[in-house]
PDB file of C-alpha atoms and ligand atoms in Angstrom:
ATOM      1  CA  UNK A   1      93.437  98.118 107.510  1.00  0.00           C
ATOM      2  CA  UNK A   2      90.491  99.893 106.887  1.00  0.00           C
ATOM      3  CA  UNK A   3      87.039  99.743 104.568  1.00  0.00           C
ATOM      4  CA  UNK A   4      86.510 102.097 101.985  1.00  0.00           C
ATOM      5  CA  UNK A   5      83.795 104.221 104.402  1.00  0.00           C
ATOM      6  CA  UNK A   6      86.352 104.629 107.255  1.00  0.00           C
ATOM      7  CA  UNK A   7      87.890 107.589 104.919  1.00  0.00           C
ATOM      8  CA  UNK A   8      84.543 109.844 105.777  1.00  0.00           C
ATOM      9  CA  UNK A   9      86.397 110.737 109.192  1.00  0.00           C
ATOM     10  CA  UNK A  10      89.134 112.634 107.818  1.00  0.00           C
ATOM     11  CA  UNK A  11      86.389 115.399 106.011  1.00  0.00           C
ATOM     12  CA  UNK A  12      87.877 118.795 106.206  1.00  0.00           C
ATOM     13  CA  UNK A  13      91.665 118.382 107.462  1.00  0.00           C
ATOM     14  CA  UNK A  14      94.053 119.909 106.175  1.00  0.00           C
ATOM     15  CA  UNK A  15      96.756 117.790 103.759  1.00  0.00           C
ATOM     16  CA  UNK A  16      99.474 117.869 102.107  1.00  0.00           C
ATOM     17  CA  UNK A  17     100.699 116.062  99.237  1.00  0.00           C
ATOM     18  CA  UNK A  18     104.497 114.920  99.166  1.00  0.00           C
ATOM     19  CA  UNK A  19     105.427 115.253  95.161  1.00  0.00           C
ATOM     20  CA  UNK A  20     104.230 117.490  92.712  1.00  0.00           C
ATOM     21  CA  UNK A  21     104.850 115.826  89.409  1.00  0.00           C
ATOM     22  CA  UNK A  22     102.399 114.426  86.978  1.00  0.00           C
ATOM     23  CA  UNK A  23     101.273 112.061  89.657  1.00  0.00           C
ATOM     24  CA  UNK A  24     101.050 114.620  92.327  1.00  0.00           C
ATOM     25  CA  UNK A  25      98.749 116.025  90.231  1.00  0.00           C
ATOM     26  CA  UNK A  26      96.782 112.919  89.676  1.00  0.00           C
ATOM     27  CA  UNK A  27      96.424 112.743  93.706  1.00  0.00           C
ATOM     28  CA  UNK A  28      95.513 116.420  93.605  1.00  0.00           C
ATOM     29  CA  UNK A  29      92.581 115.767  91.097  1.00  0.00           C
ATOM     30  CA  UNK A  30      91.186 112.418  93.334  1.00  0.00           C
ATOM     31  CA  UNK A  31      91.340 114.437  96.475  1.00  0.00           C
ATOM     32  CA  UNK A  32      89.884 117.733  95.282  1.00  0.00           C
ATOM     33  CA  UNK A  33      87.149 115.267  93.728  1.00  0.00           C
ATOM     34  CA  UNK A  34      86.559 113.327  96.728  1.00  0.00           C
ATOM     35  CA  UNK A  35      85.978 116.386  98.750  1.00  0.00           C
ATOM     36  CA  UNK A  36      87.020 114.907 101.808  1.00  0.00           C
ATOM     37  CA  UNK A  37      90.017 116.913 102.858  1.00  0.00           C
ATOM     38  CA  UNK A  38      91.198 120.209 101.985  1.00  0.00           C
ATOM     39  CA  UNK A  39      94.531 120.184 100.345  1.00  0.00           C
ATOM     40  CA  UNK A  40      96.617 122.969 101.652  1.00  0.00           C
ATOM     41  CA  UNK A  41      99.554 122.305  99.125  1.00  0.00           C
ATOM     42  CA  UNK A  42     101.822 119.898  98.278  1.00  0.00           C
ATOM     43  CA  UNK A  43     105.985 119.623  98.775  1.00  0.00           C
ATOM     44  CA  UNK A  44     108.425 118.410  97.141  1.00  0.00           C
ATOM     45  CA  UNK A  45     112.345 117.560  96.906  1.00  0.00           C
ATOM     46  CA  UNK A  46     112.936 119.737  94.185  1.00  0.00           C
ATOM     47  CA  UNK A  47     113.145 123.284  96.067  1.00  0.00           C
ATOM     48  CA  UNK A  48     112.589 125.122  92.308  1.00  0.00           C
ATOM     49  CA  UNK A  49     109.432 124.060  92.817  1.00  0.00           C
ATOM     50  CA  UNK A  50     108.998 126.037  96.391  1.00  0.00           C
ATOM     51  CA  UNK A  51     106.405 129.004  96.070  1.00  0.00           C
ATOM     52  CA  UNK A  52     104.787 127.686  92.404  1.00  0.00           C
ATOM     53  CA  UNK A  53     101.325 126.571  92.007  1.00  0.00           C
ATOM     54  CA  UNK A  54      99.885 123.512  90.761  1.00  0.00           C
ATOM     55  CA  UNK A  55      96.798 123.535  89.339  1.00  0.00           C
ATOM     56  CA  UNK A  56      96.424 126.338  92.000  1.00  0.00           C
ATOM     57  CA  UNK A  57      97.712 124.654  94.973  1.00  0.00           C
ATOM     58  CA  UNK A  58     101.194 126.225  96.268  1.00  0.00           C
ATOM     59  CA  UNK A  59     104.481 123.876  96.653  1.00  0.00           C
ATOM     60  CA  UNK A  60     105.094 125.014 100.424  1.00  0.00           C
ATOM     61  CA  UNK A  61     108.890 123.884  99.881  1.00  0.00           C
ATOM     62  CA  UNK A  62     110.992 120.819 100.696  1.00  0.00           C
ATOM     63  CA  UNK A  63     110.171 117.646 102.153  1.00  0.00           C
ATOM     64  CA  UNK A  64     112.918 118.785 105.431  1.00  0.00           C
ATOM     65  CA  UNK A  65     110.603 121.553 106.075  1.00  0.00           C
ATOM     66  CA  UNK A  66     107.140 119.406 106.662  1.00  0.00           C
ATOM     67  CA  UNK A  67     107.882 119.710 110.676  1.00  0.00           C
ATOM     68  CA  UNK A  68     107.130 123.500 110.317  1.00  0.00           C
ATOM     69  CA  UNK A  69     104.305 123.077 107.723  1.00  0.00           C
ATOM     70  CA  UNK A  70     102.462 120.512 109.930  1.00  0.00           C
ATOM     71  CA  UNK A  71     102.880 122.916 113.314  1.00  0.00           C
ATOM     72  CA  UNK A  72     102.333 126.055 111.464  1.00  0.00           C
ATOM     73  CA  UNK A  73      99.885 125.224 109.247  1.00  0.00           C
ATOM     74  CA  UNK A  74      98.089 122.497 111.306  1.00  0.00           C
ATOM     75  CA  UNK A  75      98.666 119.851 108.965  1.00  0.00           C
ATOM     76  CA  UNK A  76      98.073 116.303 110.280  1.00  0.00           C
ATOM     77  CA  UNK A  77      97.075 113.919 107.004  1.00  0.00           C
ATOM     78  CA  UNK A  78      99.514 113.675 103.969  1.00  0.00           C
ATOM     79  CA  UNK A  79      99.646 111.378 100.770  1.00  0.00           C
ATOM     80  CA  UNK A  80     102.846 110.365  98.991  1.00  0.00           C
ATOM     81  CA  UNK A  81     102.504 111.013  95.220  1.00  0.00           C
ATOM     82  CA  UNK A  82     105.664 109.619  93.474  1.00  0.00           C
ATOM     83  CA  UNK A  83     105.475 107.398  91.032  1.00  0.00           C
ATOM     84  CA  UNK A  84     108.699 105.323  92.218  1.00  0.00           C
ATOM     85  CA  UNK A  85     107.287 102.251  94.231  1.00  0.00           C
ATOM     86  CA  UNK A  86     110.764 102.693  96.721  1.00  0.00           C
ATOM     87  CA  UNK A  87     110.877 106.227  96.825  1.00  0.00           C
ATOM     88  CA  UNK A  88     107.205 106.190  97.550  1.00  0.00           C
ATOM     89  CA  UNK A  89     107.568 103.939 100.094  1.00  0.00           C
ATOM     90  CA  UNK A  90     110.393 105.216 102.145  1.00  0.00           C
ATOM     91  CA  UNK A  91     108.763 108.781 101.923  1.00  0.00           C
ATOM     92  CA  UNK A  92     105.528 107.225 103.822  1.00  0.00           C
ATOM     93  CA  UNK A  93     107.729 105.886 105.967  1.00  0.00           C
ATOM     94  CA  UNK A  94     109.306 109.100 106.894  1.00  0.00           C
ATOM     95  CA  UNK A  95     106.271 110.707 107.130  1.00  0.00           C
ATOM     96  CA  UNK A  96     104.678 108.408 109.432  1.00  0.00           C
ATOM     97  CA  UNK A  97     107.218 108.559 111.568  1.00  0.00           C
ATOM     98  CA  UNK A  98     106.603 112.649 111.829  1.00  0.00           C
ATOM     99  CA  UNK A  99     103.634 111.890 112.576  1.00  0.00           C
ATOM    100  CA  UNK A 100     101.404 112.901 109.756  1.00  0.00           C
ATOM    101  CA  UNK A 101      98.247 110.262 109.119  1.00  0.00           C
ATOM    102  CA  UNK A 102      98.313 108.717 106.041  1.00  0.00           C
ATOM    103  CA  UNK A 103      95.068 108.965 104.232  1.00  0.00           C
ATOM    104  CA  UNK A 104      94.121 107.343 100.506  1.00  0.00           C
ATOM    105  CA  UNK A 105      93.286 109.280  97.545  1.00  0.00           C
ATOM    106  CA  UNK A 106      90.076 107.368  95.892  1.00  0.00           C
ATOM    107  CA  UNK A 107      88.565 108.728  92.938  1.00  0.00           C
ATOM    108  CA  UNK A 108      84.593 108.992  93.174  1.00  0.00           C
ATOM    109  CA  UNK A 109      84.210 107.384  90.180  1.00  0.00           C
ATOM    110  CA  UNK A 110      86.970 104.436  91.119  1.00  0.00           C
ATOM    111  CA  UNK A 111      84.449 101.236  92.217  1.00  0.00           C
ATOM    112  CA  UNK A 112      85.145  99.177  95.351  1.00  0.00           C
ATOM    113  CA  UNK A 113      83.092  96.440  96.296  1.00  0.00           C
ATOM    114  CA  UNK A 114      82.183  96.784 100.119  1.00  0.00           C
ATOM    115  CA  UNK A 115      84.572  94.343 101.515  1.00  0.00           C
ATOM    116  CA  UNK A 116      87.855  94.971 100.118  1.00  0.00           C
ATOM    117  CA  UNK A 117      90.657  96.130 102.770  1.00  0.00           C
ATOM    118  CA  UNK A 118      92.899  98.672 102.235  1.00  0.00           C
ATOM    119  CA  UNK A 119      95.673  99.941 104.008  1.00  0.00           C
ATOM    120  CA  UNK A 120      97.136 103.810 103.912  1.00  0.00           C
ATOM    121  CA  UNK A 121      98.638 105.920 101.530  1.00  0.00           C
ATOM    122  CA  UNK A 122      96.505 104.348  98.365  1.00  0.00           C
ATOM    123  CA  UNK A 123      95.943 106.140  95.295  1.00  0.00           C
ATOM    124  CA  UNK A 124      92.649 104.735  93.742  1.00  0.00           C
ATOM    125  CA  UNK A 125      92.122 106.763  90.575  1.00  0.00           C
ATOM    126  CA  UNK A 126      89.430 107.135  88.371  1.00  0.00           C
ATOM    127  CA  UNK A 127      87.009 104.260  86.828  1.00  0.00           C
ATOM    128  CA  UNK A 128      88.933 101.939  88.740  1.00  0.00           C
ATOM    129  CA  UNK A 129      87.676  98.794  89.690  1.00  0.00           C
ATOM    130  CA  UNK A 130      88.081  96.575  92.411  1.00  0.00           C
ATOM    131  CA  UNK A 131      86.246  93.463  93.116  1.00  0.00           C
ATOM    132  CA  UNK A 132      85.044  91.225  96.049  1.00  0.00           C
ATOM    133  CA  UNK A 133      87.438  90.477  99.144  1.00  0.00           C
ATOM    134  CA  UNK A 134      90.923  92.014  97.578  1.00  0.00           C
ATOM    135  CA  UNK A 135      93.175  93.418  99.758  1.00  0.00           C
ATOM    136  CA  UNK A 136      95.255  96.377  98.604  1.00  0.00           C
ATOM    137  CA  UNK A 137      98.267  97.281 100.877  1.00  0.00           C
ATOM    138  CA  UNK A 138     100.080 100.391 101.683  1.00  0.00           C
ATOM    139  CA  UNK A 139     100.942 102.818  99.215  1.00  0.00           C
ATOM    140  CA  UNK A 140      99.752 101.211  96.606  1.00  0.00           C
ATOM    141  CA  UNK A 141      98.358 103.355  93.306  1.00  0.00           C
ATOM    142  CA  UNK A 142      95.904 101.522  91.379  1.00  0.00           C
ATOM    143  CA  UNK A 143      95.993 103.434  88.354  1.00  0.00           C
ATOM    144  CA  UNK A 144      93.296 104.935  85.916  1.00  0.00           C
ATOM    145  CA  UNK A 145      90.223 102.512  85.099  1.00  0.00           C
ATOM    146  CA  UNK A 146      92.609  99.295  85.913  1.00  0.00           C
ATOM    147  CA  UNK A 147      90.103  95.907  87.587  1.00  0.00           C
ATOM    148  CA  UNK A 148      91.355  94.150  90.125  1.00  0.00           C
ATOM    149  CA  UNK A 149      89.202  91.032  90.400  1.00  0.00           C
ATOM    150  CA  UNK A 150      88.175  89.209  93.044  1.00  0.00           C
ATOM    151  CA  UNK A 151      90.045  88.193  96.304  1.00  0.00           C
ATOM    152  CA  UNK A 152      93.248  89.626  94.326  1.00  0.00           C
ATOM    153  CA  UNK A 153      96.116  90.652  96.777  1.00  0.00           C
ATOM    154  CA  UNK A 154      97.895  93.637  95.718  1.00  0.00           C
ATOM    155  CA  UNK A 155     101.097  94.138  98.070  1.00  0.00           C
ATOM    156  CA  UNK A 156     102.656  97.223  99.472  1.00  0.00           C
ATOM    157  CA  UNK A 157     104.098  99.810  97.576  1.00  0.00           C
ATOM    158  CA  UNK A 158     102.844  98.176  94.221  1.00  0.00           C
ATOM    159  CA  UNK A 159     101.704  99.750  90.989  1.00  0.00           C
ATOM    160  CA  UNK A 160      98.893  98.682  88.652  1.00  0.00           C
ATOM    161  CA  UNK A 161      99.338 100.913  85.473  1.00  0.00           C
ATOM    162  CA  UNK A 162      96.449 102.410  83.492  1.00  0.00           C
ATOM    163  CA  UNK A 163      94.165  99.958  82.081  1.00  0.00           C
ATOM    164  CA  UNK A 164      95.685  96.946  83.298  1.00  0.00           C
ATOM    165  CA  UNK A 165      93.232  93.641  84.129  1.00  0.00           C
ATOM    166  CA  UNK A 166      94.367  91.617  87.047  1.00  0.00           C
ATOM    167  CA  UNK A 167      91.860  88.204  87.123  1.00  0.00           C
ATOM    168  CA  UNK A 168      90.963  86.342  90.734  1.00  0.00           C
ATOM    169  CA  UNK A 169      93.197  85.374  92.747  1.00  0.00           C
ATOM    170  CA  UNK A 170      96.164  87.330  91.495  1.00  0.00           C
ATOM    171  CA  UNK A 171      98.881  87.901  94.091  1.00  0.00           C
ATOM    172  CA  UNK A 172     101.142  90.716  93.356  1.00  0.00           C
ATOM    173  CA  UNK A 173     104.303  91.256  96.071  1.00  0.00           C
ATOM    174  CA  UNK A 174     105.314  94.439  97.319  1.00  0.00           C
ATOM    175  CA  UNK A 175     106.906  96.977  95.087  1.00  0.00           C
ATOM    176  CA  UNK A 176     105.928  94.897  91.911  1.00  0.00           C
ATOM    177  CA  UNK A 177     104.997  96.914  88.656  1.00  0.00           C
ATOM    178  CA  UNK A 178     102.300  95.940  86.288  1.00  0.00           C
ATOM    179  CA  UNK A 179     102.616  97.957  83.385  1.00  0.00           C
ATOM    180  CA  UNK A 180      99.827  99.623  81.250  1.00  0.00           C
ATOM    181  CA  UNK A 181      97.471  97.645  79.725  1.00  0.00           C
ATOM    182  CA  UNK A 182      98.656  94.292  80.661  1.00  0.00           C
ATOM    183  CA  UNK A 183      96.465  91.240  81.729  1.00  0.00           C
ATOM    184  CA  UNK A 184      96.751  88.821  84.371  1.00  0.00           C
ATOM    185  CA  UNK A 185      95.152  85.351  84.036  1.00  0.00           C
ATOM    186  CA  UNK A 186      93.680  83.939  87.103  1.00  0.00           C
ATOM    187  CA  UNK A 187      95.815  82.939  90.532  1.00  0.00           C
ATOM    188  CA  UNK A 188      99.020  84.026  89.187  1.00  0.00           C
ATOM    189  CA  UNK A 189     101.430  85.196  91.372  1.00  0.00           C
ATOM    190  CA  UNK A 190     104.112  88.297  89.969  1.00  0.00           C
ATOM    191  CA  UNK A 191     107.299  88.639  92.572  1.00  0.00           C
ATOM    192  CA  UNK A 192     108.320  90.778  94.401  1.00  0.00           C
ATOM    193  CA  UNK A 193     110.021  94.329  92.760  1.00  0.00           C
ATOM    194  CA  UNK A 194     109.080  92.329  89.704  1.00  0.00           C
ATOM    195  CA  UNK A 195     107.909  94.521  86.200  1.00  0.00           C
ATOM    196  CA  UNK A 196     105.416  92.875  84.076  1.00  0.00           C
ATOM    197  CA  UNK A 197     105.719  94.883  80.587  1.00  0.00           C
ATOM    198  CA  UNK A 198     102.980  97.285  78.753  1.00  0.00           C
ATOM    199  CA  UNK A 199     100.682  95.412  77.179  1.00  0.00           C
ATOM    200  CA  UNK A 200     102.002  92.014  78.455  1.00  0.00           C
ATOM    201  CA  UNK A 201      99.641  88.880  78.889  1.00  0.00           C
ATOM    202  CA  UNK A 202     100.980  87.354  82.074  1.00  0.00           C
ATOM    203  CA  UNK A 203      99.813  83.073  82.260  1.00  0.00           C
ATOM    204  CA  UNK A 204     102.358  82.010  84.611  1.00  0.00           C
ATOM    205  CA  UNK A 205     103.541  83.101  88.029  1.00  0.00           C
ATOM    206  CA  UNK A 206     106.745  86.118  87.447  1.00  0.00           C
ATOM    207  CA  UNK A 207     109.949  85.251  89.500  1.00  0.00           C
ATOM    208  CA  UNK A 208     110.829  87.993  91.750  1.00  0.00           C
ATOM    209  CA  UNK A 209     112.983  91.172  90.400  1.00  0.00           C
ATOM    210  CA  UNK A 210     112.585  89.994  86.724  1.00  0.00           C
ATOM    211  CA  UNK A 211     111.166  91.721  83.747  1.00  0.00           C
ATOM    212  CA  UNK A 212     108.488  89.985  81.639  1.00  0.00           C
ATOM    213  CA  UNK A 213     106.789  91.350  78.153  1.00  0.00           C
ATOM    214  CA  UNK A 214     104.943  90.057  75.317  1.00  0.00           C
ATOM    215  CA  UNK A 215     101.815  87.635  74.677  1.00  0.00           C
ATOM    216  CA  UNK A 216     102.330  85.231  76.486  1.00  0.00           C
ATOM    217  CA  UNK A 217     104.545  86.769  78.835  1.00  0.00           C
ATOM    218  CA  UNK A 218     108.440  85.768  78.620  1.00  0.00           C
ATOM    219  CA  UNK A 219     110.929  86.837  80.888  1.00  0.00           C
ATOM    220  CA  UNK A 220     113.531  89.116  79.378  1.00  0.00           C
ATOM    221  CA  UNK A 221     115.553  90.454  82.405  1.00  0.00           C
ATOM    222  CA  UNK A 222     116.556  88.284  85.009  1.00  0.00           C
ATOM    223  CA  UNK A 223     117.692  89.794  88.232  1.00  0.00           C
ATOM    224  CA  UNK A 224     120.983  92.650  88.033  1.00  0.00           C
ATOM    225  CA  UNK A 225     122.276  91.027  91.595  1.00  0.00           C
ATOM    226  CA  UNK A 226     122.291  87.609  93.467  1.00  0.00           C
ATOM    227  CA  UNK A 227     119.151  87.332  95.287  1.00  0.00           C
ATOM    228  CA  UNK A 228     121.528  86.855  98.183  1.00  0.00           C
ATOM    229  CA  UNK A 229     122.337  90.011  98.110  1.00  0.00           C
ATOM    230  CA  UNK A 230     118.627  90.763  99.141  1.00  0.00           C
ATOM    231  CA  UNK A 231     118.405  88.679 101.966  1.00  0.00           C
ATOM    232  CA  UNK A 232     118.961  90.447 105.279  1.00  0.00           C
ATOM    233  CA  UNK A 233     121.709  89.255 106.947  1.00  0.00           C
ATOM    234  CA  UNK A 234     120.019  86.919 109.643  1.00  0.00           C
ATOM    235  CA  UNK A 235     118.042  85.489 106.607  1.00  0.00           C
ATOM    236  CA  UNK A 236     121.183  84.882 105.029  1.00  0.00           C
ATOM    237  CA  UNK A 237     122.512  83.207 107.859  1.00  0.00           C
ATOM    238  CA  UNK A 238     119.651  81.646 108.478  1.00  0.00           C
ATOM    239  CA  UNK A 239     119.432  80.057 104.751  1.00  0.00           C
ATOM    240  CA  UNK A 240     122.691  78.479 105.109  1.00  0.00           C
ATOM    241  CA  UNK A 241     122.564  77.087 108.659  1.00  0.00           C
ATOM    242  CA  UNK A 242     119.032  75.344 107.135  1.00  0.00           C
ATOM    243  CA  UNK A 243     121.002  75.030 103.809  1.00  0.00           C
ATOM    244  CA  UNK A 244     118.574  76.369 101.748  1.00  0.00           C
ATOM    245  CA  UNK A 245     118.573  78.470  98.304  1.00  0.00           C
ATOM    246  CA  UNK A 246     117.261  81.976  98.385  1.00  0.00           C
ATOM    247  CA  UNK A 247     114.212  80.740  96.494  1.00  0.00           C
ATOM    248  CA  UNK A 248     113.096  78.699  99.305  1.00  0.00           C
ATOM    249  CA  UNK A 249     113.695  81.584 102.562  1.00  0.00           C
ATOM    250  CA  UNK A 250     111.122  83.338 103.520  1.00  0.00           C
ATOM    251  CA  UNK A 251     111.671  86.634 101.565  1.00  0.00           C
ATOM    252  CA  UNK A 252     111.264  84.707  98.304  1.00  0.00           C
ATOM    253  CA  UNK A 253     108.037  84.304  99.154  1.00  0.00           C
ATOM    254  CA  UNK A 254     107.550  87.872 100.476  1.00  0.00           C
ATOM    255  CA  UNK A 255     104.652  88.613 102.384  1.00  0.00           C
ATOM    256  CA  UNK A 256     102.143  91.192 100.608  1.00  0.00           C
TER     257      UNK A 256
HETATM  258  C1  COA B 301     108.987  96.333  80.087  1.00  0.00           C
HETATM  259  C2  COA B 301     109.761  97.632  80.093  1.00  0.00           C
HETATM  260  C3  COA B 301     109.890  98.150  81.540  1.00  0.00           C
HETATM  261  C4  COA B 301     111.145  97.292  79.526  1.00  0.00           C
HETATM  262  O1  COA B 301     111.938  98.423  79.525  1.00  0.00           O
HETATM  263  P1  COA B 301     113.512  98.235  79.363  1.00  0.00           P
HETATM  264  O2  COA B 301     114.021  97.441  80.523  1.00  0.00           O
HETATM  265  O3  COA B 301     114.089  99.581  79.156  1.00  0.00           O
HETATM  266  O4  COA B 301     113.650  97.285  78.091  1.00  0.00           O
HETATM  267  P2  COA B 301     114.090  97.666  76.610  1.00  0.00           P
HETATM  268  O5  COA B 301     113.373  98.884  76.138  1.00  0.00           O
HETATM  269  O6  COA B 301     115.590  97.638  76.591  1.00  0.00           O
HETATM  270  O7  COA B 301     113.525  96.428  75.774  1.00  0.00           O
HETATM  271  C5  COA B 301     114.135  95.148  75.804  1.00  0.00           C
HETATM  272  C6  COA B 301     113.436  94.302  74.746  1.00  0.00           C
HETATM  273  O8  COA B 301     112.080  94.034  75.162  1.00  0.00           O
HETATM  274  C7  COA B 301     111.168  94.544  74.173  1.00  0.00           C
HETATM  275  N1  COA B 301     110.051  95.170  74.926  1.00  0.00           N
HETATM  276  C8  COA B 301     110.137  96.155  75.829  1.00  0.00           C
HETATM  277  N2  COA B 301     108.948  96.440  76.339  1.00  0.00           N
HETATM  278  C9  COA B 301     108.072  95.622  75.722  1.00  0.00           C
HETATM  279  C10 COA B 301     106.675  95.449  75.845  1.00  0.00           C
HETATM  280  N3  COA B 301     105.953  96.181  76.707  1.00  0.00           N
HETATM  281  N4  COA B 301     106.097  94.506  75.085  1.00  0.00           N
HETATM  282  C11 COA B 301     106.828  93.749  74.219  1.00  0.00           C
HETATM  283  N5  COA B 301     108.161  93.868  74.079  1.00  0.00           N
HETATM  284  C12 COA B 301     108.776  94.808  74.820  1.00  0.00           C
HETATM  285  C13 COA B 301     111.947  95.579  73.379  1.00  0.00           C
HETATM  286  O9  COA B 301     111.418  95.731  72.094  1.00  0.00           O
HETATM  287  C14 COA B 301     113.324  94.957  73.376  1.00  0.00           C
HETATM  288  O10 COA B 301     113.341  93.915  72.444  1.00  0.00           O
HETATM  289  P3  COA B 301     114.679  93.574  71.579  1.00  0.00           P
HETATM  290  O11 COA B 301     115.707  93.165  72.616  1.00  0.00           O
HETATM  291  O12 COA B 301     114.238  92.465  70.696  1.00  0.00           O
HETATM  292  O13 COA B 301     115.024  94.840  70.884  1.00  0.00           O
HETATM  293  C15 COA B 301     109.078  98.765  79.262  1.00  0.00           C
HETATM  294  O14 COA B 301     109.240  98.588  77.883  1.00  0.00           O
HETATM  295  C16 COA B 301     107.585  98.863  79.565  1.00  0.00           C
HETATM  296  O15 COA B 301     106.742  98.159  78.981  1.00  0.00           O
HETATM  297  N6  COA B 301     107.268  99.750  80.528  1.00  0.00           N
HETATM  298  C17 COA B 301     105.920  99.959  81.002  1.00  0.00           C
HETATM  299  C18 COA B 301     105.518 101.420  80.740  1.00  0.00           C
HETATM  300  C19 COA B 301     104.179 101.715  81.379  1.00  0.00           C
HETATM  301  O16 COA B 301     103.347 100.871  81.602  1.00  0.00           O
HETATM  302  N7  COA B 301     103.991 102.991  81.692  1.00  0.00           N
HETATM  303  C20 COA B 301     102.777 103.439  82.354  1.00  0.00           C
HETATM  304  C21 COA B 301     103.127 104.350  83.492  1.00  0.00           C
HETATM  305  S1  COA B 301     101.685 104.899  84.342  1.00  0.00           S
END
């Protein structure tokens, strides 16, 4: 984990951002703003994309060829910008493991109070807040002008939409989606790959993989498979030798 000020050390190298969507360009904006690193373009999976500029910064081609791009180039940071909380995930993964740094893209107008943690590959973008002791994991984006309030944890691979209020003491698991505009009353805790609708006023804690809209919240969509089916094996073993339900392993209460 690191503190906000840690990102001075990566002034001037040379990045690249993976994605070059709507949300690529998002990244693009924070970074150029931040003035920290210099992006030297972006890739993406989509090879029509290869040689175009966005908002004058060349798509160098396809994920496959970032081994070349980092030795020729001399690239060693890069920033996942895909919307997709898996895609964005695995993607850091890969690139970690080709040994790119992953740095965070923070807005200078986002405002962090001087003790939150964060870990790598963040989008932070502009006027967002975030308040006293939260922790915000790995590729997380915290979205335009959302507020995180204090000691919130926000887990990996996680989006807060736009505009969205999280109170203290919120716990969102990993890949979890809070959509635009919706608020979160204090300690409530929204599962894991769970989607809390636009606009939705969440009171009570959000069971894992389910969909919840409205004021007050109300689950519409319950999970599409057993949550068996997520366990890894050993866990599943493990569940029945204890003979336990999924709800009461360890993954239902996934770490953040
Ligand atoms: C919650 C959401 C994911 C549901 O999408 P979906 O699974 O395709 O659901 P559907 O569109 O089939 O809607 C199912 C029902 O929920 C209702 N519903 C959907 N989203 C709703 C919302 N945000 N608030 C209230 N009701 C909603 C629909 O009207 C529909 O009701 P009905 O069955 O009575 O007709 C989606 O509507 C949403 O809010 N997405 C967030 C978008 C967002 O924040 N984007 C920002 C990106 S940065």
């Amino acid at each position: 984990m690191q503190t906000p000020q840690s990102d001075v050390k990566t002034r001037e190298r040379k990045c690249v951002i993976l994605g070059c969507g709507g949300h690529g360009r998002v990244v693009l904006d924070c970074l150029v703003n931040a003035g920290k690193v210099s992006v030297v373009g972006f890739v993406d999976s989509n090879r029509k994309f290869t040689g175009r500029r966005i908002d004058g910064v060349e798509v160098l081609g396809h994920p496959e060829d970032l081994p070349d791009i980092k030795r020729k180039l001399g690239v060693d940071v890069a920033i996942v910008a895909i919307g997709d909380n898996g895609v964005r995930r695995a993607f850091a993964d890969r690139l970690d493991v080709l040994g790119f740094e992953l740095i965070n893209a923070i807005h200078p107008s986002a405002n962090l109070a001087r003790n939150v943690t964060l870990g790598a590959n963040i989008l932070i973008a502009a006027g967002a807040l975030v308040s006293a002791h939260c922790q915000i994991g790995d590729s997380v984006i915290l979205n335009t002008g959302c507020i995180v309030d204090h000691e919130s944890l926000i887990g990996t691979a996680t989006h807060i939409c736009p505009g969205a209020r999280l109170a203290g003491r919120v716990t969102v698991e990993s890949g979890a989606f809070v959509g635009i505009g919706a608020t979160i009353i204090q300690s409530v805790r929204v599962g894991y790959e769970a989607i809390v609708g636009a606009g939705a006023v969440v009171t009570d804690d959000v069971p894992p993989m389910s969909t919840v809209v409205g004021v007050p919240a109300r689950e519409i969509k319950q999970p599409q498979t057993s949550r068996d089916a997520w366990l890894l094996p050993e866990l599943t073993r493990a569940a029945q030798i204890a003979n336990l339900t999924p709800e009461k392993t360890p993954t239902a209460k996934m770490p953040v």
